[in-house]
Coordinates of N, CA and C in Angstrom, one line a residue:
M1 N -274.1 -49.8 -15.0 CA -274.3 -51.2 -14.6 C -273.2 -52.0 -15.2
A2 N -272.7 -51.7 -16.4 CA -271.7 -52.5 -17.1 C -270.3 -52.3 -16.5
Y3 N -270.1 -51.2 -15.7 CA -268.8 -51.0 -15.2 C -268.8 -50.7 -13.7
G4 N -270.0 -50.9 -13.0 CA -270.1 -50.7 -11.6 C -269.3 -51.7 -10.8
H5 N -268.6 -51.2 -9.8 CA -267.8 -52.1 -8.9 C -268.7 -52.8 -8.0
K6 N -269.9 -52.4 -7.7 CA -270.8 -53.1 -6.8 C -271.9 -53.9 -7.5
T7 N -271.8 -53.9 -8.8 CA -272.7 -54.6 -9.6 C -272.3 -56.1 -9.6
E8 N -273.3 -57.0 -9.5 CA -272.9 -58.4 -9.5 C -272.2 -58.7 -10.8
H9 N -271.2 -59.6 -10.8 CA -270.4 -59.9 -12.0 C -271.3 -60.3 -13.2
R10 N -272.1 -61.3 -13.0 CA -272.9 -61.8 -14.1 C -273.8 -60.7 -14.8
L11 N -274.3 -59.7 -13.9 CA -275.1 -58.6 -14.5 C -274.2 -57.7 -15.2
R12 N -272.9 -57.4 -14.7 CA -272.0 -56.6 -15.4 C -271.6 -57.1 -16.8
V13 N -271.4 -58.4 -16.9 CA -271.1 -59.1 -18.2 C -272.2 -58.9 -19.1
R14 N -273.4 -59.2 -18.7 CA -274.6 -59.1 -19.5 C -274.8 -57.6 -20.0
A15 N -274.6 -56.6 -19.1 CA -274.7 -55.3 -19.6 C -273.6 -54.9 -20.6
Q16 N -272.4 -55.5 -20.5 CA -271.3 -55.2 -21.4 C -271.7 -55.8 -22.8
V17 N -272.3 -56.9 -22.8 CA -272.8 -57.5 -24.1 C -273.7 -56.5 -24.7
V18 N -274.7 -55.9 -24.0 CA -275.6 -55.0 -24.6 C -274.9 -53.8 -25.1
L19 N -273.9 -53.3 -24.4 CA -273.2 -52.2 -24.8 C -272.4 -52.4 -26.1
H20 N -271.8 -53.6 -26.2 CA -271.1 -53.9 -27.4 C -272.1 -54.0 -28.5
A21 N -273.3 -54.5 -28.3 CA -274.3 -54.6 -29.4 C -274.7 -53.2 -29.8
A22 N -274.8 -52.3 -28.9 CA -275.2 -50.9 -29.2 C -274.2 -50.2 -30.0
R23 N -272.9 -50.6 -29.9 CA -271.9 -50.1 -30.7 C -271.8 -50.7 -32.1
G24 N -272.8 -51.6 -32.4 CA -272.9 -52.2 -33.7 C -272.0 -53.4 -34.0
R25 N -271.5 -54.0 -32.9 CA -270.6 -55.2 -33.1 C -271.5 -56.5 -33.3
S26 N -271.0 -57.4 -34.0 CA -271.7 -58.6 -34.3 C -271.6 -59.5 -33.1
N27 N -272.5 -60.5 -33.1 CA -272.5 -61.5 -31.9 C -271.2 -62.2 -31.9
A28 N -270.6 -62.6 -33.0 CA -269.4 -63.3 -33.0 C -268.2 -62.5 -32.4
R29 N -268.2 -61.2 -32.8 CA -267.2 -60.3 -32.3 C -267.3 -60.1 -30.8
I30 N -268.6 -59.9 -30.3 CA -268.8 -59.7 -28.9 C -268.4 -61.0 -28.1
A31 N -268.8 -62.2 -28.6 CA -268.4 -63.4 -28.0 C -266.9 -63.5 -27.9
R32 N -266.2 -63.2 -29.0 CA -264.7 -63.2 -28.9 C -264.1 -62.3 -27.9
E33 N -264.7 -61.1 -27.9 CA -264.1 -60.0 -27.0 C -264.4 -60.2 -25.5
T34 N -265.6 -60.8 -25.2 CA -265.9 -61.0 -23.9 C -265.6 -62.4 -23.4
G35 N -265.2 -63.4 -24.3 CA -264.9 -64.7 -23.9 C -266.2 -65.6 -23.6
L36 N -267.3 -65.1 -24.0 CA -268.5 -65.8 -23.8 C -268.8 -66.7 -25.0
H37 N -269.6 -67.7 -24.9 CA -270.1 -68.5 -26.0 C -271.1 -67.7 -26.9
L38 N -271.0 -68.0 -28.1 CA -271.9 -67.2 -29.1 C -273.4 -67.4 -28.7
D39 N -273.8 -68.5 -28.3 CA -275.2 -68.7 -27.9 C -275.6 -67.9 -26.7
T40 N -274.6 -67.7 -25.8 CA -274.8 -66.8 -24.6 C -275.0 -65.4 -25.0
V41 N -274.2 -64.9 -25.9 CA -274.3 -63.5 -26.4 C -275.7 -63.4 -27.1
R42 N -276.1 -64.3 -27.9 CA -277.4 -64.3 -28.5 C -278.6 -64.2 -27.5
R43 N -278.5 -65.0 -26.5 CA -279.5 -65.1 -25.4 C -279.6 -63.7 -24.7
W44 N -278.5 -63.1 -24.3 CA -278.6 -61.8 -23.6 C -279.0 -60.7 -24.5
R45 N -278.6 -60.7 -25.7 CA -279.1 -59.7 -26.7 C -280.6 -59.8 -26.9
G46 N -281.1 -61.0 -27.0 CA -282.5 -61.3 -27.2 C -283.3 -60.9 -26.0
R47 N -282.9 -61.2 -24.9 CA -283.6 -60.9 -23.6 C -283.7 -59.4 -23.4
F48 N -282.6 -58.7 -23.7 CA -282.6 -57.2 -23.6 C -283.5 -56.6 -24.6
A49 N -283.5 -57.2 -25.8 CA -284.4 -56.6 -26.9 C -285.9 -56.8 -26.4
Q50 N -286.2 -57.9 -25.8 CA -287.6 -58.2 -25.3 C -288.0 -57.4 -24.1
A51 N -287.1 -57.4 -23.1 CA -287.6 -56.8 -21.8 C -286.7 -55.6 -21.3
G52 N -285.7 -55.2 -22.0 CA -284.9 -54.1 -21.6 C -284.0 -54.5 -20.4
L53 N -283.6 -53.5 -19.6 CA -282.7 -53.9 -18.4 C -283.2 -55.0 -17.5
P54 N -284.5 -55.0 -17.2 CA -285.0 -56.1 -16.3 C -284.8 -57.5 -17.0
G55 N -284.7 -57.6 -18.3 CA -284.5 -58.8 -19.0 C -283.1 -59.3 -18.7
L56 N -282.1 -58.6 -18.3 CA -280.7 -59.0 -17.9 C -280.7 -59.7 -16.6
K57 N -281.6 -59.6 -15.7 CA -281.6 -60.3 -14.5 C -282.0 -61.7 -14.7
G58 N -281.5 -62.6 -13.8 CA -281.8 -64.0 -13.8 C -283.3 -64.3 -13.7
R59 N -283.8 -65.3 -14.3 CA -285.2 -65.7 -14.2 C -285.4 -66.5 -13.0
Q60 N -286.6 -66.5 -12.5 CA -286.9 -67.4 -11.4 C -286.7 -68.9 -11.8
R61 N -286.1 -69.6 -11.1 CA -285.9 -71.1 -11.4 C -286.8 -71.9 -10.7
C62 N -287.2 -73.0 -11.3 CA -288.0 -73.9 -10.7 C -287.1 -74.8 -9.8
G63 N -287.7 -75.6 -9.0 CA -286.9 -76.5 -8.2 C -287.7 -76.9 -7.0
R64 N -287.2 -77.7 -6.2 CA -287.9 -78.2 -5.0 C -288.1 -77.1 -4.0
P65 N -289.4 -77.0 -3.5 CA -289.7 -76.0 -2.6 C -288.9 -76.2 -1.3
A66 N -288.6 -75.1 -0.6 CA -287.9 -75.2 0.7 C -288.7 -76.2 1.7
S67 N -287.9 -77.0 2.4 CA -288.5 -77.9 3.3 C -288.8 -77.3 4.7
F68 N -288.1 -76.2 5.0 CA -288.3 -75.5 6.3 C -288.4 -74.0 6.0
T69 N -289.2 -73.4 6.9 CA -289.4 -72.0 6.8 C -288.2 -71.3 7.5
P70 N -287.9 -70.1 7.2 CA -286.8 -69.3 7.9 C -287.1 -69.3 9.4
L71 N -288.4 -69.2 9.8 CA -288.7 -69.1 11.2 C -288.3 -70.4 11.9
Q72 N -288.6 -71.6 11.3 CA -288.2 -72.9 11.9 C -286.6 -72.9 12.1
A73 N -285.9 -72.5 11.1 CA -284.4 -72.5 11.2 C -284.0 -71.6 12.3
T74 N -284.6 -70.4 12.4 CA -284.3 -69.5 13.5 C -284.6 -70.0 14.8
E75 N -285.7 -70.7 15.0 CA -286.0 -71.3 16.3 C -285.1 -72.3 16.7
V76 N -284.6 -73.1 15.8 CA -283.6 -74.2 16.1 C -282.3 -73.5 16.5
K77 N -281.9 -72.4 15.8 CA -280.7 -71.7 16.1 C -280.8 -71.1 17.5
A78 N -282.0 -70.5 17.8 CA -282.2 -69.9 19.1 C -282.1 -71.0 20.2
L79 N -282.6 -72.2 20.0 CA -282.5 -73.3 20.9 C -281.1 -73.7 21.2
A80 N -280.3 -73.6 20.1 CA -278.8 -74.0 20.2 C -278.1 -73.0 21.0
C81 N -278.6 -71.7 21.1 CA -277.9 -70.7 21.9 C -278.2 -70.8 23.4
R82 N -279.2 -71.6 23.7 CA -279.5 -71.8 25.2 C -278.8 -73.1 25.7
L83 N -278.4 -73.1 26.9 CA -277.9 -74.3 27.5 C -278.9 -75.4 27.6
P84 N -278.5 -76.6 27.3 CA -279.5 -77.7 27.4 C -280.2 -77.8 28.8
A85 N -279.4 -77.5 29.9 CA -280.0 -77.6 31.2 C -281.2 -76.5 31.4
E86 N -281.0 -75.4 30.7 CA -282.1 -74.4 30.8 C -283.4 -74.9 30.2
T87 N -283.3 -75.8 29.2 CA -284.4 -76.3 28.6 C -285.0 -77.7 29.1
G88 N -284.3 -78.2 30.1 CA -284.7 -79.4 30.8 C -284.1 -80.6 30.2
V89 N -283.2 -80.5 29.3 CA -282.5 -81.6 28.6 C -281.2 -82.0 29.5
P90 N -281.1 -83.3 29.9 CA -280.0 -83.6 30.9 C -278.7 -83.9 30.1
I91 N -278.2 -82.9 29.4 CA -276.8 -83.1 28.8 C -276.1 -81.7 29.1
S92 N -274.8 -81.8 28.9 CA -273.9 -80.6 29.2 C -273.9 -79.6 28.1
R93 N -273.9 -80.2 26.8 CA -273.9 -79.2 25.7 C -274.6 -79.9 24.5
W94 N -275.1 -79.1 23.6 CA -275.9 -79.6 22.4 C -275.0 -80.3 21.4
S95 N -275.4 -81.4 20.9 CA -274.9 -82.0 19.7 C -275.9 -81.7 18.6
C96 N -275.6 -81.9 17.3 CA -276.5 -81.7 16.3 C -277.7 -82.7 16.3
P97 N -277.4 -84.0 16.6 CA -278.5 -85.0 16.7 C -279.4 -84.6 17.9
E98 N -278.8 -84.2 19.0 CA -279.7 -83.8 20.2 C -280.6 -82.6 19.8
L99 N -280.0 -81.6 19.1 CA -280.8 -80.4 18.7 C -281.9 -80.8 17.7
A100 N -281.6 -81.8 16.9 CA -282.6 -82.2 15.9 C -283.8 -82.9 16.7
R101 N -283.4 -83.8 17.6 CA -284.5 -84.5 18.5 C -285.3 -83.5 19.2
E102 N -284.6 -82.5 19.8 CA -285.3 -81.6 20.7 C -286.2 -80.7 19.8
A103 N -285.8 -80.3 18.6 CA -286.7 -79.5 17.7 C -287.9 -80.2 17.4
I104 N -287.8 -81.6 17.2 CA -288.9 -82.4 16.9 C -289.8 -82.5 18.1
T105 N -289.2 -82.7 19.2 CA -290.0 -82.9 20.5 C -290.8 -81.6 20.8
R106 N -290.2 -80.4 20.5 CA -290.9 -79.2 20.8 C -291.8 -78.8 19.7
Q107 N -291.9 -79.6 18.7 CA -292.7 -79.4 17.5 C -292.4 -78.1 16.7
I108 N -291.1 -77.8 16.7 CA -290.6 -76.7 15.8 C -290.7 -77.2 14.4
V109 N -290.3 -78.5 14.2 CA -290.3 -79.1 12.9 C -290.9 -80.5 13.1
T110 N -291.5 -81.1 12.0 CA -292.0 -82.5 12.1 C -290.8 -83.5 12.0
G111 N -289.8 -83.1 11.4 CA -288.6 -83.9 11.2 C -287.5 -83.1 10.6
V112 N -286.3 -83.3 11.1 CA -285.1 -82.7 10.6 C -283.9 -83.5 10.9
S113 N -282.9 -83.5 10.0 CA -281.7 -84.4 10.2 C -280.7 -83.6 10.9
P114 N -279.8 -84.3 11.6 CA -278.7 -83.6 12.3 C -277.8 -82.8 11.3
S115 N -277.7 -83.3 10.1 CA -276.8 -82.6 9.1 C -277.5 -81.3 8.7
T116 N -278.8 -81.2 8.6 CA -279.5 -79.9 8.3 C -279.3 -79.0 9.4
V117 N -279.4 -79.4 10.7 CA -279.1 -78.6 11.8 C -277.7 -78.0 11.8
R118 N -276.8 -78.9 11.4 CA -275.3 -78.5 11.4 C -275.1 -77.4 10.3
R119 N -275.8 -77.7 9.2 CA -275.7 -76.7 8.0 C -276.2 -75.3 8.5
W120 N -277.4 -75.3 9.2 CA -278.0 -74.0 9.6 C -277.0 -73.3 10.6
L121 N -276.4 -74.0 11.5 CA -275.6 -73.4 12.5 C -274.3 -72.9 11.8
T122 N -273.7 -73.7 10.9 CA -272.5 -73.3 10.3 C -272.7 -72.1 9.4
E123 N -273.8 -72.0 8.7 CA -274.1 -70.9 7.8 C -274.3 -69.6 8.6
D124 N -274.8 -69.7 9.8 CA -275.0 -68.6 10.7 C -273.7 -68.2 11.5
A125 N -272.8 -69.1 11.6 CA -271.6 -68.8 12.4 C -270.6 -68.0 11.8
W126 N -270.4 -68.1 10.5 CA -269.4 -67.4 9.7 C -270.0 -66.8 8.5
P127 N -269.6 -65.6 8.1 CA -270.2 -65.0 6.9 C -269.9 -65.9 5.7
G128 N -270.9 -66.2 4.9 CA -270.8 -67.1 3.8 C -271.0 -68.5 4.1
G129 N -270.9 -68.8 5.4 CA -271.0 -70.2 5.9 C -270.0 -71.1 5.3
T130 N -268.7 -70.6 5.1 CA -267.7 -71.4 4.5 C -266.8 -72.1 5.5
R131 N -266.8 -71.7 6.7 CA -265.9 -72.3 7.6 C -266.4 -73.7 8.1
K132 N -265.5 -74.6 8.1 CA -265.9 -76.0 8.6 C -265.5 -76.2 10.0
G133 N -266.1 -77.2 10.6 CA -265.7 -77.5 12.0 C -266.4 -76.7 13.0
F134 N -267.7 -76.5 12.9 CA -268.4 -75.7 13.9 C -268.3 -76.3 15.3
W135 N -268.4 -75.6 16.3 CA -268.2 -76.0 17.7 C -269.1 -77.0 18.2
I136 N -270.3 -77.1 17.6 CA -271.2 -78.1 18.1 C -270.8 -79.5 17.6
G137 N -270.7 -80.5 18.5 CA -270.3 -81.8 18.1 C -271.2 -82.6 17.2
A138 N -270.8 -83.8 16.8 CA -271.6 -84.6 15.9 C -273.0 -84.6 16.3

């Protein structure tokens, strides 16, 4: 895990902290050699001592619950793949505001902003969702 090429970077760093500790190195030395803050080294050594390898994984974070289900986002994406004329909408191509209105009309969602629709489509169009300027207009 500490040297795996397919291991997520942060897990690899945490595992390296544990290996340094197993070699008897002090927290200060581990922090210096890994470039981590001393408190970070203490945290990961402590979590490993309490929970073993599963303790090195990130904890579930609290936060606002998702506003839309994956099914709702998928249904809006599927709607975007159809021509508006096929669905009875008298426009030549979808815009994000039109898609948002149509999703509400079809009761896919109770409310959604055009920017959320644009984000869903952009995320799905390119790996990682990093490309800007998706083909669907404003």
